[in-house]
CSV table of C-alpha atoms in Angstrom, one decimal:
chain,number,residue,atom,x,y,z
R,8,UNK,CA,-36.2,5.4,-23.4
R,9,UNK,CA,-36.4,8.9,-24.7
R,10,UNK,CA,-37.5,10.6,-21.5
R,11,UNK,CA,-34.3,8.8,-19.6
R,12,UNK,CA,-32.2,11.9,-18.4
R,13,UNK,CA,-28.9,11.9,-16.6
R,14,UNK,CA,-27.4,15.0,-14.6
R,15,UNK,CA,-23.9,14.3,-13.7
R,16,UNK,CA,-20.6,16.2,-11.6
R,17,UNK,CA,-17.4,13.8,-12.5
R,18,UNK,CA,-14.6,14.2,-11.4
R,19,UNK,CA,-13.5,14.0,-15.4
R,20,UNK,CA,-14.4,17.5,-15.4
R,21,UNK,CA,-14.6,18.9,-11.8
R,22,UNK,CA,-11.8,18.9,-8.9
R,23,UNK,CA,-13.0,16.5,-6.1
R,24,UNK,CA,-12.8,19.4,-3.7
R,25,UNK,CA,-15.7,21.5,-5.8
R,26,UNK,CA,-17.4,18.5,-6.5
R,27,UNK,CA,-18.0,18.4,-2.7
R,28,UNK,CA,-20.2,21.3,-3.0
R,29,UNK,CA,-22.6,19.5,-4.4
R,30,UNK,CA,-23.3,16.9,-2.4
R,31,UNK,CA,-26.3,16.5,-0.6
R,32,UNK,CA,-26.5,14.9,3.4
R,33,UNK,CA,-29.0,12.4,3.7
R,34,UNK,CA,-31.1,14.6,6.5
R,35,UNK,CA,-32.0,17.0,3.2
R,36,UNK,CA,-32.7,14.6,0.3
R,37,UNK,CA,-36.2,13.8,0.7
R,38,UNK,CA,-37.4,17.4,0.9
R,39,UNK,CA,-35.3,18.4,-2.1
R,40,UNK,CA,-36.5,15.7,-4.4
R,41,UNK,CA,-39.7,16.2,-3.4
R,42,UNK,CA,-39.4,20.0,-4.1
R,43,UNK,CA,-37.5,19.3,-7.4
R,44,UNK,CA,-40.8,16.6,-8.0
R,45,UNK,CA,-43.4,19.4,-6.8
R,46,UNK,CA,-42.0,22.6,-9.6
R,47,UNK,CA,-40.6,20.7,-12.1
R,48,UNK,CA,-42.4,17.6,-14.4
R,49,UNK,CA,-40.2,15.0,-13.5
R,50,UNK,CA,-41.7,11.7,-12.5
R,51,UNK,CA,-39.3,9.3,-11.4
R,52,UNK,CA,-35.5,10.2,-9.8
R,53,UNK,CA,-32.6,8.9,-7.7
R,54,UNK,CA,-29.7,10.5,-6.8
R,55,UNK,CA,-26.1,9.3,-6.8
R,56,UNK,CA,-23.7,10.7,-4.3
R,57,UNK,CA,-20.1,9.1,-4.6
R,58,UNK,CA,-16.5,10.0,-3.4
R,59,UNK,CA,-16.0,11.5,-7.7
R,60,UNK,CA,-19.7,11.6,-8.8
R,61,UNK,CA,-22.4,13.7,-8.0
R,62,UNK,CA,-25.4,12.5,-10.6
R,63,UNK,CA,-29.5,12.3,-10.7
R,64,UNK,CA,-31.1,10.3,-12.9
R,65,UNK,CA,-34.8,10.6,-13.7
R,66,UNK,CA,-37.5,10.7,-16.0
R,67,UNK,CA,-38.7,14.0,-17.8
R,68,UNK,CA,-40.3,15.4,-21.1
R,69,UNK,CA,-38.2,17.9,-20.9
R,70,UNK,CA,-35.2,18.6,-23.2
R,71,UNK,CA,-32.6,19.2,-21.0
R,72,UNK,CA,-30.7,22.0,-21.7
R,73,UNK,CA,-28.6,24.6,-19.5
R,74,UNK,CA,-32.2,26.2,-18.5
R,75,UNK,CA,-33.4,23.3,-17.5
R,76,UNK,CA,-30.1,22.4,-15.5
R,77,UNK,CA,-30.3,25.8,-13.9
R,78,UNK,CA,-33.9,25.3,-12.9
R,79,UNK,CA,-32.7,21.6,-11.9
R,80,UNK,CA,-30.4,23.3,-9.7
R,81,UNK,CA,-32.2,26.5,-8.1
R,82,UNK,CA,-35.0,24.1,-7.1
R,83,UNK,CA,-32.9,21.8,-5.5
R,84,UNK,CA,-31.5,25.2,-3.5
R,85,UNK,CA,-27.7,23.4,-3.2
R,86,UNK,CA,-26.7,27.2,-1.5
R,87,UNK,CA,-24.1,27.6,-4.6
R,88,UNK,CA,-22.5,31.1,-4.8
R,89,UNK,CA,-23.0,32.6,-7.7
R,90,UNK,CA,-19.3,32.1,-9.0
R,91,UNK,CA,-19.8,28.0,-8.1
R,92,UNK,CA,-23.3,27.6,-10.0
R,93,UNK,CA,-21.8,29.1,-13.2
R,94,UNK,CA,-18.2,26.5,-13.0
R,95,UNK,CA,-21.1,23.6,-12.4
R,96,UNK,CA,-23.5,24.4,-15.5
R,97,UNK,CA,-20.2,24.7,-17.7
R,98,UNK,CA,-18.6,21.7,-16.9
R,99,UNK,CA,-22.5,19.2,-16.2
R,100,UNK,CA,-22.8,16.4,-19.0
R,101,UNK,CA,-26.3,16.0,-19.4
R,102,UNK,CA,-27.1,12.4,-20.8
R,103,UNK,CA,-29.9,11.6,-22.8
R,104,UNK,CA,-32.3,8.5,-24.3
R,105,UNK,CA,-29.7,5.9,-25.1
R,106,UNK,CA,-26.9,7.5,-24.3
R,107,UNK,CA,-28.1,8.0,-20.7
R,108,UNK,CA,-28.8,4.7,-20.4
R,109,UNK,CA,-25.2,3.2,-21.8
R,110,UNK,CA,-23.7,5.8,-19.2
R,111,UNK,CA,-25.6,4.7,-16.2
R,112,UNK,CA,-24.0,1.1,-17.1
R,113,UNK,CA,-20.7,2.2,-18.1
R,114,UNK,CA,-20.6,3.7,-14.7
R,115,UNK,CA,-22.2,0.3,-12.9
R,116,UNK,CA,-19.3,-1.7,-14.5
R,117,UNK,CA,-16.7,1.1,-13.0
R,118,UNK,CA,-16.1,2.1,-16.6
R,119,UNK,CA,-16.4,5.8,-15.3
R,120,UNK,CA,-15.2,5.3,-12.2
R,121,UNK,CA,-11.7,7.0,-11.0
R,122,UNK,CA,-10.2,3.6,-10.5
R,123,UNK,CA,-11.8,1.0,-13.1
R,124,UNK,CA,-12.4,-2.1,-11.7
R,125,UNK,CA,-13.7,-1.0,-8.4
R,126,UNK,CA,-16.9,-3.1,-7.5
R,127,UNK,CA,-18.1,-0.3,-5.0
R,128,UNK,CA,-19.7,1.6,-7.2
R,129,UNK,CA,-22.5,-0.9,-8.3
R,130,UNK,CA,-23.1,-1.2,-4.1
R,131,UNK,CA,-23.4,2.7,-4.4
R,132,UNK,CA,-25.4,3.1,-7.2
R,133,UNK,CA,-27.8,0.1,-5.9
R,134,UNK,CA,-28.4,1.7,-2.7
R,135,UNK,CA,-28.7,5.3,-4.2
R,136,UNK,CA,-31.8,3.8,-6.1
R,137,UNK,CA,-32.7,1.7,-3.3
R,138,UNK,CA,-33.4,4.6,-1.2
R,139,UNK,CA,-35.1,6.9,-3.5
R,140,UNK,CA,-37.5,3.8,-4.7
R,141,UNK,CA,-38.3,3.2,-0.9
R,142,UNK,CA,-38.8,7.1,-0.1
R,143,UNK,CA,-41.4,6.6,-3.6
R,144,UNK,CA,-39.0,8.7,-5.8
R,145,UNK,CA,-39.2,5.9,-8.3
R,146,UNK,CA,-41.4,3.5,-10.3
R,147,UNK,CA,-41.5,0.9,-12.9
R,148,UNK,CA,-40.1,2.5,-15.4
R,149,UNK,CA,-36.7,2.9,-13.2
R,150,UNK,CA,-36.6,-0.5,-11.9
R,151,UNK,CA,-36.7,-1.7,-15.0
R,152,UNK,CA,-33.6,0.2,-15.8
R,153,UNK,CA,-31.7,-0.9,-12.7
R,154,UNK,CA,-32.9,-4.4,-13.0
R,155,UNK,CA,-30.5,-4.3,-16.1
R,156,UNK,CA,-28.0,-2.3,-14.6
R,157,UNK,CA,-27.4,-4.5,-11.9
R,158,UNK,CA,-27.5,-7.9,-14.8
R,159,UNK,CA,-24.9,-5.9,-16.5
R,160,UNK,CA,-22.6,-5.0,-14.3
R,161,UNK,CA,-22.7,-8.8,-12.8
R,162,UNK,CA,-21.8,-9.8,-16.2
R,163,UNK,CA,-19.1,-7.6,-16.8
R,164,UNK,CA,-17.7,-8.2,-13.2
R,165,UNK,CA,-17.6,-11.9,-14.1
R,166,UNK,CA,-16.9,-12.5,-17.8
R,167,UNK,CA,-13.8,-9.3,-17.7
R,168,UNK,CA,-10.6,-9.4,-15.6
R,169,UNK,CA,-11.5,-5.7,-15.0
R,170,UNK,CA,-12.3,-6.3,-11.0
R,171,UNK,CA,-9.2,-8.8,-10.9
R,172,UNK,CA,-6.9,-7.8,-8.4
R,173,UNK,CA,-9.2,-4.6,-7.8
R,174,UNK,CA,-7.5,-1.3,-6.8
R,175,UNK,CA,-10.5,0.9,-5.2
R,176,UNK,CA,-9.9,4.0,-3.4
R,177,UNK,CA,-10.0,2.0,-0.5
R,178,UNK,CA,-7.1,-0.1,-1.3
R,179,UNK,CA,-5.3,2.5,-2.8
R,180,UNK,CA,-5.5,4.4,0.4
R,181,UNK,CA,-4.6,1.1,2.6
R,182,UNK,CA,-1.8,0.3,0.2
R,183,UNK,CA,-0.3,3.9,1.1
R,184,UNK,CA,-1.0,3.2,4.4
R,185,UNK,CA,0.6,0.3,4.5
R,186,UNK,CA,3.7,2.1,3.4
R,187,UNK,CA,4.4,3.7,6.4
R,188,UNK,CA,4.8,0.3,8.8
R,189,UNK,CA,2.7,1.2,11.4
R,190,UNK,CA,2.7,-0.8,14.4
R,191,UNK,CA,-0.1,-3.3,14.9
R,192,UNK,CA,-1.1,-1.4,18.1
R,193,UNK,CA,-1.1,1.6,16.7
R,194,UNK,CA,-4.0,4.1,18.1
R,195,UNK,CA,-6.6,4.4,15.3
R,196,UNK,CA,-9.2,6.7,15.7
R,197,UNK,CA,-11.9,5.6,13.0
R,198,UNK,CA,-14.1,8.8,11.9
R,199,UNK,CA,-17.6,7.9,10.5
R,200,UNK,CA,-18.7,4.3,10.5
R,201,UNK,CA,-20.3,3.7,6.7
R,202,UNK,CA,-19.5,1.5,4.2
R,203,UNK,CA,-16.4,3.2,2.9
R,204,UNK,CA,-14.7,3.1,6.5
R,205,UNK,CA,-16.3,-0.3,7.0
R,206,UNK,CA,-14.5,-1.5,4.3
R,207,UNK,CA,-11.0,-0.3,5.1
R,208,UNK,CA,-11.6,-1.2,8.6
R,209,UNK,CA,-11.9,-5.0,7.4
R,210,UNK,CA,-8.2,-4.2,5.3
R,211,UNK,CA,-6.6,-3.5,8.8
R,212,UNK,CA,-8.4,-6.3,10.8
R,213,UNK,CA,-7.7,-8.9,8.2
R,214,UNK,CA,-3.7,-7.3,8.9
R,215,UNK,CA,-4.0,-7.7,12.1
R,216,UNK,CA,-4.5,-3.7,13.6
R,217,UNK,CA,-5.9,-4.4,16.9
R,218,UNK,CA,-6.5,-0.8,18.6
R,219,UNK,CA,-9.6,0.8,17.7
R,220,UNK,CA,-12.0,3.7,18.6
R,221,UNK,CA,-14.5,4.4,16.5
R,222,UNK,CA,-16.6,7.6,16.6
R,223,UNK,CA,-20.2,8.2,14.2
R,224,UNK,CA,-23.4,10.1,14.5
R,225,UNK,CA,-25.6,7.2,14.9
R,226,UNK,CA,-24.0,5.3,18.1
R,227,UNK,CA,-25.0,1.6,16.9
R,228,UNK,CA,-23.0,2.0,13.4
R,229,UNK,CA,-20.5,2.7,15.9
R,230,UNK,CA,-20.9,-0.7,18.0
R,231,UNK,CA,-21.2,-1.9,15.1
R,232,UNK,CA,-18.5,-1.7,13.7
R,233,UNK,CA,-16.8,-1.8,16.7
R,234,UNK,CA,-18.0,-5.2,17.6
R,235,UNK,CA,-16.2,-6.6,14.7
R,236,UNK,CA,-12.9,-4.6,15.1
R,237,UNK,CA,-13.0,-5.7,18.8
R,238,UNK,CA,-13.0,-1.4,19.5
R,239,UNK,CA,-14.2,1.1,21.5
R,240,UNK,CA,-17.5,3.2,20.0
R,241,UNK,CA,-18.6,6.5,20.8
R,242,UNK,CA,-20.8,9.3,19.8
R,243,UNK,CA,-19.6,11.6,17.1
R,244,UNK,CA,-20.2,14.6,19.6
R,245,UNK,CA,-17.8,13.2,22.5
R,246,UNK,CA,-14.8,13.4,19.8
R,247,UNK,CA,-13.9,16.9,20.8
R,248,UNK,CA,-13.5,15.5,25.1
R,249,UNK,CA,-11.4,12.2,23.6
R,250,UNK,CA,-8.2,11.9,25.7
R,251,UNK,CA,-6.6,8.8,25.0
R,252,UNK,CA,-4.2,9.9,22.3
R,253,UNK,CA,-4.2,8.8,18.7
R,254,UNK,CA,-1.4,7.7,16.0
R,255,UNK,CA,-3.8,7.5,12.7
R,256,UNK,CA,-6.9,8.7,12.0
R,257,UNK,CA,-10.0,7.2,9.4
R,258,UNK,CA,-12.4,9.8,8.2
R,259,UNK,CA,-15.4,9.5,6.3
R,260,UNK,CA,-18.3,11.1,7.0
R,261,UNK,CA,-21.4,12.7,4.9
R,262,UNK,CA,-20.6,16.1,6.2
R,263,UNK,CA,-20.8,19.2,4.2
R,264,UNK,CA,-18.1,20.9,6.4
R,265,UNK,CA,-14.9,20.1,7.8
R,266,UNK,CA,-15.2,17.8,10.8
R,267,UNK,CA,-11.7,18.1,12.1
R,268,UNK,CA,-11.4,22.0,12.9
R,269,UNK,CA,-7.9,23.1,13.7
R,270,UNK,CA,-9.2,23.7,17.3
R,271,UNK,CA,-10.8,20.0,17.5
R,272,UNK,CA,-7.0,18.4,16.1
R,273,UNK,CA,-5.6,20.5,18.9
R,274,UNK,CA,-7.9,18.9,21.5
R,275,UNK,CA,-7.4,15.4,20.3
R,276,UNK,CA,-3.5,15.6,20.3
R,277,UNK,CA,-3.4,16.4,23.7
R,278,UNK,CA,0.3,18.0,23.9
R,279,UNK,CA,1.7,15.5,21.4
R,280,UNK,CA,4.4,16.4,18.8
R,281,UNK,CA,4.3,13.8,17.4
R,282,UNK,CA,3.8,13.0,13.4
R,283,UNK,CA,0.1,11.4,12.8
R,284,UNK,CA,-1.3,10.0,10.1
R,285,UNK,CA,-4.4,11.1,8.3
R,286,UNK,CA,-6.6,9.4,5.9
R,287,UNK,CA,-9.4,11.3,4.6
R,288,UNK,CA,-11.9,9.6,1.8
R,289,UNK,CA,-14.3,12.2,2.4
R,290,UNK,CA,-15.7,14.2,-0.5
R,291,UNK,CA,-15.6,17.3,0.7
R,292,UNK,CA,-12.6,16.7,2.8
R,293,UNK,CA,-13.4,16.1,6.6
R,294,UNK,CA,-10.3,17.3,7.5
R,295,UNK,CA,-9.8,21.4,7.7
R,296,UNK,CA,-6.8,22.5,5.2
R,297,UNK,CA,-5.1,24.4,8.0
R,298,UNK,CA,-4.9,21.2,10.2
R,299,UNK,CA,-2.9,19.7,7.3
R,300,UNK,CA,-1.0,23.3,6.7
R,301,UNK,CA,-0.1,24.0,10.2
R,302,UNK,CA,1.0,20.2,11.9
R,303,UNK,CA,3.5,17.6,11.1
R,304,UNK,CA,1.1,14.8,9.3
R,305,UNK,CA,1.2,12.1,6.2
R,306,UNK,CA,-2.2,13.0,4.7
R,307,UNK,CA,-3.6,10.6,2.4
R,308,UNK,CA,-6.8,11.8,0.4
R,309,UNK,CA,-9.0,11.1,-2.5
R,310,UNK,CA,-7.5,13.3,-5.0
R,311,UNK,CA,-3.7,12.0,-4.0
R,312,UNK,CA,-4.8,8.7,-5.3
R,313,UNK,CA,-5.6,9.9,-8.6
R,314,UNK,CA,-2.7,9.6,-10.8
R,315,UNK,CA,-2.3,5.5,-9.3
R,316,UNK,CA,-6.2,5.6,-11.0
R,317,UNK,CA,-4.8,6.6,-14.2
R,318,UNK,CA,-1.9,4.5,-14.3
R,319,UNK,CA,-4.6,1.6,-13.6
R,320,UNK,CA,-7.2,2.7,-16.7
R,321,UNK,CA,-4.1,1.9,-18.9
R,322,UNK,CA,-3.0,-1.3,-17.6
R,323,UNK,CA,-7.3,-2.6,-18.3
R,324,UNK,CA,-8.0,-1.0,-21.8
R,325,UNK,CA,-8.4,-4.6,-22.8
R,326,UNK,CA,-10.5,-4.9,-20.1
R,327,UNK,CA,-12.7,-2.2,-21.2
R,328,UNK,CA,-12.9,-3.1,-24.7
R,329,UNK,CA,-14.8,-5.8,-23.3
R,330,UNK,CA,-16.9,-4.7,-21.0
R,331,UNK,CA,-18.0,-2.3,-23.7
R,332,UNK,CA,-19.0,-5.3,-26.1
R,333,UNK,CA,-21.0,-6.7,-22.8
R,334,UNK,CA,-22.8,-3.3,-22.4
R,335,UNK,CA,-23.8,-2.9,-25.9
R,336,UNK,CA,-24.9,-6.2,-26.1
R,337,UNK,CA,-27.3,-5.5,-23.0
R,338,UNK,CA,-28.8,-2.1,-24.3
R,339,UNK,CA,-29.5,-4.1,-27.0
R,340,UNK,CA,-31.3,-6.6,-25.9
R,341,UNK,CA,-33.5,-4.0,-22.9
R,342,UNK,CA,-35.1,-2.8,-26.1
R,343,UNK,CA,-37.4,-5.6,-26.6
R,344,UNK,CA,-37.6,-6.8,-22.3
R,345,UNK,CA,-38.5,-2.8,-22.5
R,346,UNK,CA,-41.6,-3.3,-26.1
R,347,UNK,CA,-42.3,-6.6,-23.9
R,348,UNK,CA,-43.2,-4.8,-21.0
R,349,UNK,CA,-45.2,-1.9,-23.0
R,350,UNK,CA,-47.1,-5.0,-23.9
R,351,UNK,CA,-47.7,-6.3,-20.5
R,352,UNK,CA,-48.5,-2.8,-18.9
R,353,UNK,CA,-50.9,-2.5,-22.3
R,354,UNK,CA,-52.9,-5.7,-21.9
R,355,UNK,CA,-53.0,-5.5,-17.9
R,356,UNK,CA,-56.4,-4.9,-18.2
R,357,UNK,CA,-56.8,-8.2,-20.0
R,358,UNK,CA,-57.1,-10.6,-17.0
R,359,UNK,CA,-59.9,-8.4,-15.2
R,360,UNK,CA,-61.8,-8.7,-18.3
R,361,UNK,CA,-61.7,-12.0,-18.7
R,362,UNK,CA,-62.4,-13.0,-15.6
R,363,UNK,CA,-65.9,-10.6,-15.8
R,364,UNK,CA,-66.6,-12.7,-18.4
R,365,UNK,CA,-66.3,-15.9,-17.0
R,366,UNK,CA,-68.4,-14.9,-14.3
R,367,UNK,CA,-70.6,-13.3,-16.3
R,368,UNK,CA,-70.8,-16.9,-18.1
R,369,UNK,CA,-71.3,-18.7,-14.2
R,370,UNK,CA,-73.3,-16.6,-12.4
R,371,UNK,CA,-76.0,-15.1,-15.1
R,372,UNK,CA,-76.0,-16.4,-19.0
R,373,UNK,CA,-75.6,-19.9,-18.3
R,374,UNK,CA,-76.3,-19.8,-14.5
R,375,UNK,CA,-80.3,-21.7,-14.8
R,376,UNK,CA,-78.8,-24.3,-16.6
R,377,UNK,CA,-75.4,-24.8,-14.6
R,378,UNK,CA,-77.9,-25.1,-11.7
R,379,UNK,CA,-79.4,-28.5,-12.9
R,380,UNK,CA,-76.0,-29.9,-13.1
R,381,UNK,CA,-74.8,-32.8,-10.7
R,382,UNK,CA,-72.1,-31.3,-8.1
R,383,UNK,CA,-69.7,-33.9,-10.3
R,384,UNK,CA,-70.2,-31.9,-13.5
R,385,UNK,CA,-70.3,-28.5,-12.0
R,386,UNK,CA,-66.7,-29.2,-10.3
R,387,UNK,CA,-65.6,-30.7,-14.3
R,388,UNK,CA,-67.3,-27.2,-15.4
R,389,UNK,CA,-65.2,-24.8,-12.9
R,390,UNK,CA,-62.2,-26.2,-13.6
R,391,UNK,CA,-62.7,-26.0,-17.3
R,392,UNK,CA,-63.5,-22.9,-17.2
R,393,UNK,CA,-60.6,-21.9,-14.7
R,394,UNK,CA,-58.4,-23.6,-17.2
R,395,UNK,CA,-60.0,-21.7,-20.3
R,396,UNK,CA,-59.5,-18.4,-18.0
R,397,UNK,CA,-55.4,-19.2,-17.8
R,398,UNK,CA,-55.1,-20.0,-21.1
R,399,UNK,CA,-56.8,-17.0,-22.4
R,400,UNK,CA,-55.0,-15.2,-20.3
R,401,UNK,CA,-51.3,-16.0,-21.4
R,402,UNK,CA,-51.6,-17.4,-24.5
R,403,UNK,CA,-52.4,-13.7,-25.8
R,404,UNK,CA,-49.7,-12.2,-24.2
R,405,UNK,CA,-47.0,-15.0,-25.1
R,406,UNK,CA,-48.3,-14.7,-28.6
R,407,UNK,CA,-48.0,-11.0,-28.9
R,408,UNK,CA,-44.4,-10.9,-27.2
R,409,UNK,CA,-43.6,-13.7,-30.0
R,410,UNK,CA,-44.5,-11.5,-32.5
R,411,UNK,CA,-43.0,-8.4,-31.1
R,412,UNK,CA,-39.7,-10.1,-30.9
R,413,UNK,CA,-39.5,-11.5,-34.8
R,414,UNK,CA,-40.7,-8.2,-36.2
R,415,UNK,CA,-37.3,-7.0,-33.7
């Protein structure tokens, strides 16, 4: 446990529009872990990219410090000016050992999250790791860790009333939505087609929002998604030449810049006066300030929903009290699953040797005199012997984790 390290931008002590800075798009990941991996000793890693967190998790010797968290952050070249990299390094929390460990499950159980209760953030965090253990970013020290992040949070989710009647960003931002009676053939023009717009795309179907065009980089996400709204999809890049008018549009995307430019909002309005609606859940905003600044819109964004979040923490402190009592419980017991595995990883060697022996046993000590056995009392021999093998095998390694867990 003591090499378990935590970077993490929250929006407890950043604005969700810097916090944007810091994400990275999945195109550049791979190359900057594996950069971060190549100059500096850290073995294992994921990164955690959410609408109010911007975290990396990983295993080093390391004490981490603001010179390590500077190194951490030149090698992973984020392109911060000078005045940005400074506001980051004074307002990081840098988690370590234990304490890294109870905050990658308070955050799991939504604990940290900017609306508790929200189940999206185990999905996030799940798929964060899932990605970086598939690119070979991680190993079996970190999948034992998730392993029990993913128990916990299951627990907590089922055993608390904190995910009752859940108010994510999602619904937050449907709720508002909902607020403003839109038809049910409104025009909605839905902006990036990942899990975020996926799931507020299944708020409007289930209400019965039939007109849909849906526009993302990667045109199947778009079919997708349109298949199951009934919609139109199209390639992100034909957005600017879209003529058909719009009354709301759904953004979130991955991108590091503004996707709807002032000149693009012109273009997709057409001559219309009218006043549109925006949602935008993406962090950084997709949706250029002067757009908002300069046209007659309801603009419904991350950071609006915030004080609703707030209001919400209050309402579940019980809630919490018990989830923390779930969590601690859980860190508790990963101490001996983690000694138990120390002792499996220690006597992995133990099976190989035991099988050289019994072959040793076979095939040379006792080989002239196995040979002037009937076939009947060879077969009784090999499976004795494959029975010994087992039993030598496990009854070791039971015996040892016995003993580990009374001394615990």
């Amino acid at each position: 446990m003591e090499y378990l390290k935590v970077i993490a931008f929250t929006h407890h002590h950043i604005d969700l529009k810097s916090l944007g800075k810091l994400v990275i798009c999945d195109q550049s990941l791979d190359s900057r872990l594996k950069n971060l991996q190549a100059k500096l000793p850290v073995s294992e890693i994921f990164y955690i990219g959410t609408c109010n967190r911007v975290e990396f998790v990983f295993l080093t010797k390391e004490k981490t410090d603001k010179e390590f968290v500077t190194k951490f952050l030149t090698v992973l070249d984020m392109g911060l000016p000078p005045e940005f990299m400074e506001r980051f390094l004074d307002n990081v929390t840098v988690f370590e050992n234990e304490e890294a460990f109870n905050h990658l499950l308070r955050t799991s159980c939504s604990l940290e999250s900017l609306v508790v209760g929200e189940k999206e953030i185990l999905a996030q965090i799940r798929k964060a790791y899932e990605n970086c253990r598939d690119a070979g970013f991680t190993g079996d020290y970190l999948r034992m860790i998730m392993d029990r992040v993913v128990k916990t949070a299951k627990e907590v989710y089922t055993h608390t009333n904190i995910a009752k009647n859940p108010v994510s960003v999602v619904s937050l931002a449907y709720r508002k939505l909902k607020e403003l009676n839109m038809c049910g053939n409104s025009r909605i023009l839905i902006i990036g087609a990942g899990e975020t717009n996926q799931n507020i795309a299944k708020y409007l179907n289930k209400h019965k929002y039939s007109n849909f065009s849906i526009f993302n980089r990667t045109l199947s996400k778009a079919e997708t998604l349109a298949e199951e709204l009934n919609g139109k999809a199209y390639d992100l890049e034909v957005l600017e030449n879209f003529t058909e008018g719009f009354d709301v549009i759904i953004t979130c995307t991955g991108s590091t810049e503004p996707v709807i430019t002032e000149e693009l909002y012109a273009k997709l309005l057409n001559g219309d006066t009218g006043k549109k609606v925006i949602v935008d859940l993406a962090i950084p905003n997709d949706v250029a300030a002067a757009v908002i600044h300069n046209n007659p819109i309801h603009y419904i964004e991350v950071e609006s929903l915030k004080e609703v979040a707030r209001k919400n923490i209050q309402e579940r402190y019980n809630e919490l009290v018990h989830a923390e009592e779930i969590i601690s419980n859980n860190i508790t017991e990963f101490f001996t699953v983690l000694k138990q595995r120390r002792i499996e990883l220690a006597m992995q060697e133990v099976p190989r040797k035991i099988k050289e022996i019994k072959n040793t046993a076979m095939n040379g000590v006792f080989a002239d005199e196995i040979s002037q056995m009937d076939e009947v009392s060879r077969e009784v021999l090999e499976r004795v012997m494959n029975y010994m093998e087992k039993k030598c095998i496990s009854v070791p390694m039971i015996m040892a984790k016995e003993i580990l867990v009374n001394q615990s």
